[in-house]
PDB file of C-alpha atoms and ligand atoms in Angstrom:
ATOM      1  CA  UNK D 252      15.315 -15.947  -0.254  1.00  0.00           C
ATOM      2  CA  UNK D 253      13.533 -13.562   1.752  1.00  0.00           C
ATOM      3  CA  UNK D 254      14.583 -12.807   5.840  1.00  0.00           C
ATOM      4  CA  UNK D 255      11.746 -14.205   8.060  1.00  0.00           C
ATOM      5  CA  UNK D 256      11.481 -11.069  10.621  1.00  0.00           C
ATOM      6  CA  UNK D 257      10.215 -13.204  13.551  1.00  0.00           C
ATOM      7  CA  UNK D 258       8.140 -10.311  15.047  1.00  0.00           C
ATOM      8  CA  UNK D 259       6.924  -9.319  11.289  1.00  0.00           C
ATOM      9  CA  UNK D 260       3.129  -8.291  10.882  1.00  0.00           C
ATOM     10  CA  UNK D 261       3.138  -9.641   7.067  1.00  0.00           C
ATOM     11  CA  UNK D 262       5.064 -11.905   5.888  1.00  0.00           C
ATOM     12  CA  UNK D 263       5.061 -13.493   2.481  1.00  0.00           C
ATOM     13  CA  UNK D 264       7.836 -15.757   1.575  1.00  0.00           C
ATOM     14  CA  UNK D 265       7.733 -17.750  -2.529  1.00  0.00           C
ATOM     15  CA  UNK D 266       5.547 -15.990  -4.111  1.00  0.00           C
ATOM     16  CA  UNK D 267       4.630 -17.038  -7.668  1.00  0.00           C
ATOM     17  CA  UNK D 268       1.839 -16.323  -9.376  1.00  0.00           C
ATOM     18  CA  UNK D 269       0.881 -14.395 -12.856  1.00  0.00           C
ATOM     19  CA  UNK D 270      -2.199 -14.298 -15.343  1.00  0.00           C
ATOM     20  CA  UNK D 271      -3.218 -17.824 -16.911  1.00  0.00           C
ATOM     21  CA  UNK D 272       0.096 -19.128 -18.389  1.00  0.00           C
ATOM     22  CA  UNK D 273       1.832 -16.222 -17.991  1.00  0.00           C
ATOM     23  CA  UNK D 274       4.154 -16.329 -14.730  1.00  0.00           C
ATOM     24  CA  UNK D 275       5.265 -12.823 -13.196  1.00  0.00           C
ATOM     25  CA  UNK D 276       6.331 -13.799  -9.688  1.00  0.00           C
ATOM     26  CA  UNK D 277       9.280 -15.657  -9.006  1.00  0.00           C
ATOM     27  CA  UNK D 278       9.519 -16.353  -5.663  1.00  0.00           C
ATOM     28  CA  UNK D 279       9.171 -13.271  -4.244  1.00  0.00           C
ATOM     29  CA  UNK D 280       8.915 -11.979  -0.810  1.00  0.00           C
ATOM     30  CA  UNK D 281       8.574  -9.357   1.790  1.00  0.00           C
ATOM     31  CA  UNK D 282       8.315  -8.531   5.459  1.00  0.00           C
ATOM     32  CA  UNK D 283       6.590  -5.271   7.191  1.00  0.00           C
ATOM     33  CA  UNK D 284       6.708  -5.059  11.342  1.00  0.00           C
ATOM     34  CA  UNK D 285       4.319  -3.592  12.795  1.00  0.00           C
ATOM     35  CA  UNK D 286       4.575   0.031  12.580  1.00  0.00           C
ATOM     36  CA  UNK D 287       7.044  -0.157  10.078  1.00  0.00           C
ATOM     37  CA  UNK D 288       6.872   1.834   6.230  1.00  0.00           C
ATOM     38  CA  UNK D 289       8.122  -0.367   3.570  1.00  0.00           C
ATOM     39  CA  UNK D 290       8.637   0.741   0.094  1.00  0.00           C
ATOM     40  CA  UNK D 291       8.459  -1.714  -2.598  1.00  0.00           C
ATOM     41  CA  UNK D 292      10.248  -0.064  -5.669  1.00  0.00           C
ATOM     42  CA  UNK D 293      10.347  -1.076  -8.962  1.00  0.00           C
ATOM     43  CA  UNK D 294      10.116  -0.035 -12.539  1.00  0.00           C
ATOM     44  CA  UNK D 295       6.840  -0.117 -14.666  1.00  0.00           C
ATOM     45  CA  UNK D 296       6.084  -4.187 -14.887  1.00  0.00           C
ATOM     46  CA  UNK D 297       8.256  -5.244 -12.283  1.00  0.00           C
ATOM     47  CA  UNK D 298       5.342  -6.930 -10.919  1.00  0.00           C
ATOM     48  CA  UNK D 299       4.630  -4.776  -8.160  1.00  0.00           C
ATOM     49  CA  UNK D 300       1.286  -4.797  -8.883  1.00  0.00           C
ATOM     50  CA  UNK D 301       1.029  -8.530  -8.783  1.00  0.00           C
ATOM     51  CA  UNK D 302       2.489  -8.843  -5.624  1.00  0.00           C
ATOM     52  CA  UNK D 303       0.372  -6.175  -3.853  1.00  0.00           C
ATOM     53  CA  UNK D 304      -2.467  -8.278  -5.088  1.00  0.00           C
ATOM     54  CA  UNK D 305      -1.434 -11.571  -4.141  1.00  0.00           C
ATOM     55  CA  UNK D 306      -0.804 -10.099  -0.297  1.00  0.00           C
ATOM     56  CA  UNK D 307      -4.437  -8.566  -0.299  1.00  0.00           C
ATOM     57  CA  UNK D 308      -5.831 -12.143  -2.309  1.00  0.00           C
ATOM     58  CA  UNK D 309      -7.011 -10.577  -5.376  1.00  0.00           C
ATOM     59  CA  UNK D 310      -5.149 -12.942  -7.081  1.00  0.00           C
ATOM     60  CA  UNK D 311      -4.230 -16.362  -5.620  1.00  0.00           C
ATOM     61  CA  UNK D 312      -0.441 -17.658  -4.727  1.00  0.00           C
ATOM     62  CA  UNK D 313       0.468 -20.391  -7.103  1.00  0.00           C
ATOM     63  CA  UNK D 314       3.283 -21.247  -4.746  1.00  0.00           C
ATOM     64  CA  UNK D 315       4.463 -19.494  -1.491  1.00  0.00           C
ATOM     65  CA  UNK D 316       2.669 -18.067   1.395  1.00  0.00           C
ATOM     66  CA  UNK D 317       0.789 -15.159   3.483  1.00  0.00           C
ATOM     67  CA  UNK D 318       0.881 -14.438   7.189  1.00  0.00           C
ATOM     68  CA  UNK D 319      -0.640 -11.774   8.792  1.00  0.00           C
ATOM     69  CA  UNK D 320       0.047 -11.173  12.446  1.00  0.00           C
ATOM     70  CA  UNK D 321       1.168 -15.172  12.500  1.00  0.00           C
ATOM     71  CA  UNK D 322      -1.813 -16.363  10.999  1.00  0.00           C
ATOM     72  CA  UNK D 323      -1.642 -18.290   7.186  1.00  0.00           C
ATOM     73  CA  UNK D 324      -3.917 -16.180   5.121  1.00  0.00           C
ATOM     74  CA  UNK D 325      -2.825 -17.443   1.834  1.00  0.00           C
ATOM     75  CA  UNK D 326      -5.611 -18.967   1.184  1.00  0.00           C
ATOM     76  CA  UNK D 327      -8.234 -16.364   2.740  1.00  0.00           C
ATOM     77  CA  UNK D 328     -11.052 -14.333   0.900  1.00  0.00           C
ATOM     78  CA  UNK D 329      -9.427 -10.102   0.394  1.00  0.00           C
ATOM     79  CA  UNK D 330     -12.796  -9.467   2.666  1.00  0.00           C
ATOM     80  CA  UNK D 331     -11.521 -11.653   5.379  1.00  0.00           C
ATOM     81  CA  UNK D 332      -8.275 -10.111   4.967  1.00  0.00           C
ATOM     82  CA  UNK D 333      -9.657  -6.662   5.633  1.00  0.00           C
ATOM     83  CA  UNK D 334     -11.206  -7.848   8.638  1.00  0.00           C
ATOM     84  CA  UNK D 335      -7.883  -8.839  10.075  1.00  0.00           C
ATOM     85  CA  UNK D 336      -6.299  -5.374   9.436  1.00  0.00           C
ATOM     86  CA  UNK D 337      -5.085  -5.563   5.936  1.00  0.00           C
ATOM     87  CA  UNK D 338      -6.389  -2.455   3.795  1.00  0.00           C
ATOM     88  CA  UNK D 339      -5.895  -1.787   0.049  1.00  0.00           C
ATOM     89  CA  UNK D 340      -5.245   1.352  -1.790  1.00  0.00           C
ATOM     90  CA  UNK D 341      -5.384   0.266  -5.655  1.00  0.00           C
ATOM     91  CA  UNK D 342      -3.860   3.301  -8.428  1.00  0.00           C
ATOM     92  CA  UNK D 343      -7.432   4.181  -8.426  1.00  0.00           C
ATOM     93  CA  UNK D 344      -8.381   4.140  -5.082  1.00  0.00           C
ATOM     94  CA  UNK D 345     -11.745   5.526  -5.024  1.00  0.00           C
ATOM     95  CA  UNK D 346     -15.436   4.801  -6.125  1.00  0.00           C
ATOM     96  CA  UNK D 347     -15.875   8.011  -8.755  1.00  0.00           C
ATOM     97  CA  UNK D 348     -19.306   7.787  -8.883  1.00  0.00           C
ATOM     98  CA  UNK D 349     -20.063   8.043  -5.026  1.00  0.00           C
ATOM     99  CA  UNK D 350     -19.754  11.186  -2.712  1.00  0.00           C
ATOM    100  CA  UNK D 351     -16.805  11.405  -0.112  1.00  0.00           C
ATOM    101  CA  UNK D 352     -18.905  10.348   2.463  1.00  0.00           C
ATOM    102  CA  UNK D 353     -20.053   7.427   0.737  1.00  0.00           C
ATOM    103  CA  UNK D 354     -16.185   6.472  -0.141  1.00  0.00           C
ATOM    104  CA  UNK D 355     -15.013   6.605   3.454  1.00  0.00           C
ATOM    105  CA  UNK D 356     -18.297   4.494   4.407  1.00  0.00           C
ATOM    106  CA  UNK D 357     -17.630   2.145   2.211  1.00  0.00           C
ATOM    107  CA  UNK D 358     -13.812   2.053   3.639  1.00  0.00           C
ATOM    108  CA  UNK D 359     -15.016   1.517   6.870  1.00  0.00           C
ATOM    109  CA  UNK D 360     -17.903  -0.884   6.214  1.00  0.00           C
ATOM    110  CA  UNK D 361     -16.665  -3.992   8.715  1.00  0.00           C
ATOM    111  CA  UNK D 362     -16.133  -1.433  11.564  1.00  0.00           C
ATOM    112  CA  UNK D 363     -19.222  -0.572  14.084  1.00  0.00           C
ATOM    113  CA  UNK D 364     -21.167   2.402  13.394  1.00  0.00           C
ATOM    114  CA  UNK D 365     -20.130   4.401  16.127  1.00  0.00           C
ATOM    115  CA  UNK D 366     -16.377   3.425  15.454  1.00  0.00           C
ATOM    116  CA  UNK D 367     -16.695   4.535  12.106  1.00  0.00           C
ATOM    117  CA  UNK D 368     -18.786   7.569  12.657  1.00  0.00           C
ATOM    118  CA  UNK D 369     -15.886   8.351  15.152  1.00  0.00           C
ATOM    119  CA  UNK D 370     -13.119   7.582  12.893  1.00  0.00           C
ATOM    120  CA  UNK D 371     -14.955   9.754   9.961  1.00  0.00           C
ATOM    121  CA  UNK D 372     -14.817  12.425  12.084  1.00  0.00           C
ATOM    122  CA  UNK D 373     -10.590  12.165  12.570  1.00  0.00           C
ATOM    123  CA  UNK D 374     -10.730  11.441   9.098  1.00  0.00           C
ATOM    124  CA  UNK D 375     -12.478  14.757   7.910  1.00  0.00           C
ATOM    125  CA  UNK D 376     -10.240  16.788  10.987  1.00  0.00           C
ATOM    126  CA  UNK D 377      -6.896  14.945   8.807  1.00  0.00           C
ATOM    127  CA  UNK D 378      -8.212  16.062   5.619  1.00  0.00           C
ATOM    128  CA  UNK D 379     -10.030  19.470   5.627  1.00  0.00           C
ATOM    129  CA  UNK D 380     -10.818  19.805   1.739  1.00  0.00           C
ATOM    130  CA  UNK D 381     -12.259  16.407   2.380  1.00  0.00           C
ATOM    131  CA  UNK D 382     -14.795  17.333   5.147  1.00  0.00           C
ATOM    132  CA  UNK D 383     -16.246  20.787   3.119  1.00  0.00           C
ATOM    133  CA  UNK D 384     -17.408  19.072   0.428  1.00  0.00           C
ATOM    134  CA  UNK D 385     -18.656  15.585   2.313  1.00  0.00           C
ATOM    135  CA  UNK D 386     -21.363  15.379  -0.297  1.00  0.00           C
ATOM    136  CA  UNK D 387     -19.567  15.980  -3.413  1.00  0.00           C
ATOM    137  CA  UNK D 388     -18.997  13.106  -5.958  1.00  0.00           C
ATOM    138  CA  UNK D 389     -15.389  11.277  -5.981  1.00  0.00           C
ATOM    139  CA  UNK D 390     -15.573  11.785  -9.722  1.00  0.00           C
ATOM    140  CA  UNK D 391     -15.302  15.584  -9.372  1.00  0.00           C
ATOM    141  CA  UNK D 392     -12.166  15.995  -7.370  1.00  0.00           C
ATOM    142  CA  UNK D 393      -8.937  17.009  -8.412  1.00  0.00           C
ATOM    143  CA  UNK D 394      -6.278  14.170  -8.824  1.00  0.00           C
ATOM    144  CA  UNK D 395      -4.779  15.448  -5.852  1.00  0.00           C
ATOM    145  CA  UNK D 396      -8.070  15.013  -3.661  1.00  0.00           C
ATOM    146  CA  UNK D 397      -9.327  12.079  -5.122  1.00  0.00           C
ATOM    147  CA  UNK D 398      -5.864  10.449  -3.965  1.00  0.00           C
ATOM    148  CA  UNK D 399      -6.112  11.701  -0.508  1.00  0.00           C
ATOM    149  CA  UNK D 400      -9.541  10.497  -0.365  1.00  0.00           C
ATOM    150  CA  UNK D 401      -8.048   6.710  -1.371  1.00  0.00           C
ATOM    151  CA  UNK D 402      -6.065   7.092   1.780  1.00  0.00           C
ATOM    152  CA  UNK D 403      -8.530   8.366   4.045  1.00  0.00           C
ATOM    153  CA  UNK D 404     -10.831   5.859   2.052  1.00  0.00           C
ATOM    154  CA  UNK D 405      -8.573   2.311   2.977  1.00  0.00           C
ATOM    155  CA  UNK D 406      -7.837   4.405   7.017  1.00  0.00           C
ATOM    156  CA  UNK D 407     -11.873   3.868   6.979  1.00  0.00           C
ATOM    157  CA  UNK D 408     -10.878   0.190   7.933  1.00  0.00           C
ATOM    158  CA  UNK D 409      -9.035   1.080  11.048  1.00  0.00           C
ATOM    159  CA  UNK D 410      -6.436  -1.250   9.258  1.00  0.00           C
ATOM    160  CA  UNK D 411      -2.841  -2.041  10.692  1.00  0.00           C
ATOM    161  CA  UNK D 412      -1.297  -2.424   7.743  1.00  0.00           C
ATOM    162  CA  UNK D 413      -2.348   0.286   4.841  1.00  0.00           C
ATOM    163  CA  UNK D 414      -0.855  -1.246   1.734  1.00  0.00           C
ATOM    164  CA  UNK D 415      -1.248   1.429  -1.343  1.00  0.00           C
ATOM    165  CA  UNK D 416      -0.482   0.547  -5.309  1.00  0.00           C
ATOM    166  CA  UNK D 417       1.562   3.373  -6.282  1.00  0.00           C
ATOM    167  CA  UNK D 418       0.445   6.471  -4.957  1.00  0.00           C
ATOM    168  CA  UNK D 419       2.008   8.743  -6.818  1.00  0.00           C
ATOM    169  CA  UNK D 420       0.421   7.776 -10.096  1.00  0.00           C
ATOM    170  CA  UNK D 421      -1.588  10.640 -12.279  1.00  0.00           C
ATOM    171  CA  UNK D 422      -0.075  13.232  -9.886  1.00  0.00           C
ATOM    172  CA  UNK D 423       1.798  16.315 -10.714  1.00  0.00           C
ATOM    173  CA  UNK D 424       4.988  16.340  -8.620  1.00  0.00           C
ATOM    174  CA  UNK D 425       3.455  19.640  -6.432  1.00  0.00           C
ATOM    175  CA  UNK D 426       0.490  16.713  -5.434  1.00  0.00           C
ATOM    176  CA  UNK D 427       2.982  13.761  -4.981  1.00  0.00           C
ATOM    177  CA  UNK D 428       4.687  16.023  -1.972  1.00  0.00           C
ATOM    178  CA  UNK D 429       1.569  16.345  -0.477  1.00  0.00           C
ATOM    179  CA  UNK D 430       0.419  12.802  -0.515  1.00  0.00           C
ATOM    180  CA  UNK D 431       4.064  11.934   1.134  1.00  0.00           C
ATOM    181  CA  UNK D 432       3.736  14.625   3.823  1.00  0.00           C
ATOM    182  CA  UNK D 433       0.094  12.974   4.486  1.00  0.00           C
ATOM    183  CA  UNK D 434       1.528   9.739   4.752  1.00  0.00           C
ATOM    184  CA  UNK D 435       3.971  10.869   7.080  1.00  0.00           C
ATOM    185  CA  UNK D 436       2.026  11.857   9.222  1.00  0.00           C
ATOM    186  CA  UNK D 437       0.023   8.825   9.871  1.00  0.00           C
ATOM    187  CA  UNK D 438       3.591   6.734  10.025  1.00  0.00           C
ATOM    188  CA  UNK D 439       3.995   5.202  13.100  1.00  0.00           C
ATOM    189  CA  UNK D 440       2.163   6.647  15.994  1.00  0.00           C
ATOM    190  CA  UNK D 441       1.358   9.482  14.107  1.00  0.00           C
ATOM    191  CA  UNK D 442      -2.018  10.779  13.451  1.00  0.00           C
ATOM    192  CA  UNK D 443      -4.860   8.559  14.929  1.00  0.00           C
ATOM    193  CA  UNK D 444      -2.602   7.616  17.931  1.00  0.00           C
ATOM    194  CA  UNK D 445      -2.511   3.660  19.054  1.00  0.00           C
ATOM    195  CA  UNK D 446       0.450   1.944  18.066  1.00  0.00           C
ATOM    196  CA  UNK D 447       1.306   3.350  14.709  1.00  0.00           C
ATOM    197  CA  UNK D 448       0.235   2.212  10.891  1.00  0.00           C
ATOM    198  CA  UNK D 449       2.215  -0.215   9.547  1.00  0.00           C
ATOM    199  CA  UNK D 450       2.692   0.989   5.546  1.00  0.00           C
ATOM    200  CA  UNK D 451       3.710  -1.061   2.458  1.00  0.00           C
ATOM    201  CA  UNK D 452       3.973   1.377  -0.778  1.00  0.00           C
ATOM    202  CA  UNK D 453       4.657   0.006  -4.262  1.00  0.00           C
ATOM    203  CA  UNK D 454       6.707   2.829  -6.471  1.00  0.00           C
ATOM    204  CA  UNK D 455       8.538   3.520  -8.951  1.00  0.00           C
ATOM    205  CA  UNK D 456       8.652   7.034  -7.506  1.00  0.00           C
ATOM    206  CA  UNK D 457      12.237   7.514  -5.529  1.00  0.00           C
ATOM    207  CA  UNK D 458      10.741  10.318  -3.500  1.00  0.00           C
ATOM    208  CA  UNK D 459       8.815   8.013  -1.108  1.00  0.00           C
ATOM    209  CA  UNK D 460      12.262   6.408  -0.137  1.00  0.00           C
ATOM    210  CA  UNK D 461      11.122   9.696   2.484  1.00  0.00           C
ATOM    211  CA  UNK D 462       8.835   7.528   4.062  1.00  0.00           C
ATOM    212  CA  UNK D 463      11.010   4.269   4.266  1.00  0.00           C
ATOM    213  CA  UNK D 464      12.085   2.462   7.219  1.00  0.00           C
ATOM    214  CA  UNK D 465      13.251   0.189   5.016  1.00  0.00           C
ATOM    215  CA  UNK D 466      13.462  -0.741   1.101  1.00  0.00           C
ATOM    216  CA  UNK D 467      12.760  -3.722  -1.448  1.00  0.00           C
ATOM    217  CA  UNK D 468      13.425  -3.577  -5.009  1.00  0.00           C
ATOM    218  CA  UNK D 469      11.809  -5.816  -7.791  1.00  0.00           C
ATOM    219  CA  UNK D 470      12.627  -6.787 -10.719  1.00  0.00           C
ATOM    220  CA  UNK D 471      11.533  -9.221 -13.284  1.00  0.00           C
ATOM    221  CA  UNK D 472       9.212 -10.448 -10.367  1.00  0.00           C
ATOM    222  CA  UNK D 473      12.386 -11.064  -7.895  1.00  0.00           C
ATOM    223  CA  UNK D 474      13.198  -9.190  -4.867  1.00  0.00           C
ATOM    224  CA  UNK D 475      16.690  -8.047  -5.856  1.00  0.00           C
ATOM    225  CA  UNK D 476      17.830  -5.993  -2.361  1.00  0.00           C
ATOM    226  CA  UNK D 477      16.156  -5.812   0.785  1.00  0.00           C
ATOM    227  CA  UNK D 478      17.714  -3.004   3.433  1.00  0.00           C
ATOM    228  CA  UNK D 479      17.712   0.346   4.408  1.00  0.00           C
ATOM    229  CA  UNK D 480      18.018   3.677   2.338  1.00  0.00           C
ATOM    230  CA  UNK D 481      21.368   4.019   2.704  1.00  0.00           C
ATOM    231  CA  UNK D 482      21.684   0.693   2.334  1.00  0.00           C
ATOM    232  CA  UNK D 483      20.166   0.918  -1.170  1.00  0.00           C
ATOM    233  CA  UNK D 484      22.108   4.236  -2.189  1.00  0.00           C
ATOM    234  CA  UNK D 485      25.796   2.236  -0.880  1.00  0.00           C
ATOM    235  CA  UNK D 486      25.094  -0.269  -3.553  1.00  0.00           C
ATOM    236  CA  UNK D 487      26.179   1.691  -6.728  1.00  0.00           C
ATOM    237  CA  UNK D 488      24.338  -0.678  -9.560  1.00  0.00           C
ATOM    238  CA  UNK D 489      21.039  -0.298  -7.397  1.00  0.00           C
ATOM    239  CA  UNK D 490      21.955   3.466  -7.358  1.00  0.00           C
ATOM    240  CA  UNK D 491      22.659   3.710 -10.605  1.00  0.00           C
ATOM    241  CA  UNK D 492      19.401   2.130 -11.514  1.00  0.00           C
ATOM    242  CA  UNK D 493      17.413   4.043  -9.391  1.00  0.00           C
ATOM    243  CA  UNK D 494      18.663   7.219  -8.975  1.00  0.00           C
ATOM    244  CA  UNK D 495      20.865   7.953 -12.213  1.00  0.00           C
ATOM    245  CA  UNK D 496      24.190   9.207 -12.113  1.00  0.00           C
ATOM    246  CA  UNK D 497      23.570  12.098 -10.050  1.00  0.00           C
TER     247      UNK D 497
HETATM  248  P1  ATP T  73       3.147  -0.850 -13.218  1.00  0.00           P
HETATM  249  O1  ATP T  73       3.957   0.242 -12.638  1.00  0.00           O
HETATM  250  O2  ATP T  73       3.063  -0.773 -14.704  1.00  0.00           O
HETATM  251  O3  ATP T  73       1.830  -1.069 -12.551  1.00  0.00           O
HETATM  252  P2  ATP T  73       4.034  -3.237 -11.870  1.00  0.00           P
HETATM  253  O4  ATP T  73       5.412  -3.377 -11.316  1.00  0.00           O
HETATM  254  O5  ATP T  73       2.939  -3.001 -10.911  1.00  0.00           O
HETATM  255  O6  ATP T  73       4.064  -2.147 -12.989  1.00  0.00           O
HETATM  256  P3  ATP T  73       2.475  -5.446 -12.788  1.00  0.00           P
HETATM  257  O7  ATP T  73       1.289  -4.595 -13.077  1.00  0.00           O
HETATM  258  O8  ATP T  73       2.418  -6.352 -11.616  1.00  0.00           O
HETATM  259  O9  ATP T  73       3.781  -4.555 -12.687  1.00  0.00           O
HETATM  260  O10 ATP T  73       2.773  -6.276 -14.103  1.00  0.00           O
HETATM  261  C1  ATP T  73       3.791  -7.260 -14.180  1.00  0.00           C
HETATM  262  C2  ATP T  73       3.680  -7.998 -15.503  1.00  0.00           C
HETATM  263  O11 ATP T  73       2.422  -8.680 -15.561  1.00  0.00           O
HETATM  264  C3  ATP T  73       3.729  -7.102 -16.727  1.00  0.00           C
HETATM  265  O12 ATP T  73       4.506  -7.753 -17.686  1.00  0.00           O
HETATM  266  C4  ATP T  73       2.293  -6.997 -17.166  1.00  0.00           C
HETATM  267  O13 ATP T  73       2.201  -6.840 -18.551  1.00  0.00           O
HETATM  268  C5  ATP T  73       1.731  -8.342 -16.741  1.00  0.00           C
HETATM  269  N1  ATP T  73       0.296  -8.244 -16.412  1.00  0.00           N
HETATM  270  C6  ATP T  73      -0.259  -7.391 -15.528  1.00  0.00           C
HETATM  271  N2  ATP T  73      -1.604  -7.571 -15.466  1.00  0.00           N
HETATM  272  C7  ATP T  73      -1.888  -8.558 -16.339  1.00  0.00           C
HETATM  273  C8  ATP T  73      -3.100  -9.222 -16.734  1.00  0.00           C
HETATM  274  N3  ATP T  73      -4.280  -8.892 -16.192  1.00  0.00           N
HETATM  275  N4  ATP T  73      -3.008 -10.198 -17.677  1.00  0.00           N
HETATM  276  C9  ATP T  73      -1.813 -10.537 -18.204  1.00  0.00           C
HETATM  277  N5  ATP T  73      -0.644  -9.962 -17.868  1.00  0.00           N
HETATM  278  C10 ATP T  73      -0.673  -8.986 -16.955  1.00  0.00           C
END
C-alpha cells in the first residue's frame, strides 16, 4: 500500500492495468508534491512504462485511481490532463519530422499565444543549440538534442508536473550527464522561476537518483520501496539490486 501524502500534487493509489488479458500492474502507486523530483526505478519490463501511461491516461486504470492537485482524473481524456498541468515526455519525445519550432509549438499548444511566444523565448535562452537552428527538422538532431528538445518540448505546456519515460534511453553516458544537469536546473524553483517543477522520471538509469528527492522502485508491476536515497542505498537487497556489489 502506497502513503497518501496529504499535500501530494499526484497521487495514484491501486493501480492495475496491462494490455488485453495480459495484467502488468498490481496495485501500484505513487505520490509527487509539488515541487518535488521523484524517480521511479526499475529494470527493463518492470512496468514503468505502464504506469507512466496510466498517470497521463494513455491507457485506462482497470482498478485504482488518479488525482491531480485533489481532483479524480482517472477517468479524464491525456488532453484534459495536460490542461491541468500534467506533461508527458515519452522515450521518443519528439515529432522527427517537424522543425524545433514546430515541436515546442506543438508542446505548448493549450497555452495563449503570447504565453507561449514568451515561454519559447526562455525556452530557446535554456537551450542555446536549440534556438540556432529553430528551423531545422527534429529528425536531424543528434540523440543528445533531440532529447533536450523532448524536455523543452513537454516545458512548452507550462506544466507542474513534467513526467518523462526514461530519459536516458539511446544516449551515450557523456549525453545522459547533460540531460541530468538540464533537469537540475529546472528542479524546484529553478529555471523559469514560480514555484518550482514538480518531476516524476521512470529509469533504470541509477545516475538520476542525482535528481531525487525521493525514490520508488518497481518490480513485477509492484512498488517494492518508497523513501529517500539513502534510504534506498541502507537497504542492502535493494542495493544489491541496484547498484551491484560495489
Ligand atoms: P522498459 O524499460 O523496457 O520500457 P518498463 O518498466 O517501462 O520497461 P513496460 O514497458 O511498462 O516496462 O512493460 C511491462 C510489461 O508489459 C512487459 O512485460 C512488456 O512486455 C509488457 N507490454 C508492454 N507493452 C505492451 C503491449 N503494447 N502489449 C502487450 N504487452 C506489453
Amino acid at each position: 500500500m502506497t502513503e497518501t501524502i496529504d499535500d501530494a500534487l499526484l497521487q495514484a493509489d491501486g493501480i492495475e492495468s496491462g494490455y488485453g488479458k495480459v495484467q502488468v500492474l498490481w496495485g501500484a502507486g505513487l505520490a509527487v508534491r509539488p515541487g518535488e523530483s521523484v524517480v521511479l526505478l526499475g529494470a527493463n519490463g518492470a512496468g514503468k512504462t505502464t504506469l507512466l501511461k496510466v498517470l497521463v491516461g494513455l491507457i485506462p486504470a482497470w482498478r485504482g485511481a488518479v488525482r491531480l492537485g485533489g481532483t479524480d482524473i482517472t477517468a479524464l481524456r491525456t488532453d484534459r490532463r495536460v490542461r491541468l498541468g500534467l506533461a508527458y515526455m515519452s522515450e521518443l519525445g519528439v515529432f522527427p519530422g517537424l522543425t524545433i519550432e514546430e515541436n515546442l509549438r506543438i508542446g505548448g499548444q493549450f497555452a495563449e499565444r503570447a504565453v507561449l511566444r514568451a515561454r519559447i523565448e526562455e525556452l530557446f535562452a535554456v537551450f542555446p543549440d536549440l534556438a540556432g537552428r529553430k528551423r531545422a527538422l527534429a529528425g536531424a538532431l543528434s540523440g543528445g538534442q533531440r532529447k533536450m528538445l523532448g524536455i523543452a518540448k513537454a516545458l512548452a505546456a507550462g506544466p507542474k508536473l513534467l513526467v518523462m519515460d526514461e530519459p536516458s534511453a539511446g544516449l551515450s553516458p557523456l549525453f545522459v550527464q547533460q540531460v541530468i544537469s538540464v533537469l537540475g536546473r529546472f528542479r524546484a524553483g529553478g529555471v523559469g522561476g514560480g514555484a518550482g517543477l514538480a518531476m516524476l522520471i521512470a529509469e533504470q538509469n541509477v545516475a538520476f537518483l542525482d535528481l531525487a528527492d525521493r525514490v520508488y522502485t518497481l518490480e513485477g508491476g509492484r512498488i517494492r520501496f518508497e523513501g529517500t536515497v539513502a534510504q534506498l542505498h541502507a537497504d542492502d537487497a535493494l542495493h544489491r539490486a541496484y547498484f551491484g556489489l560495489a
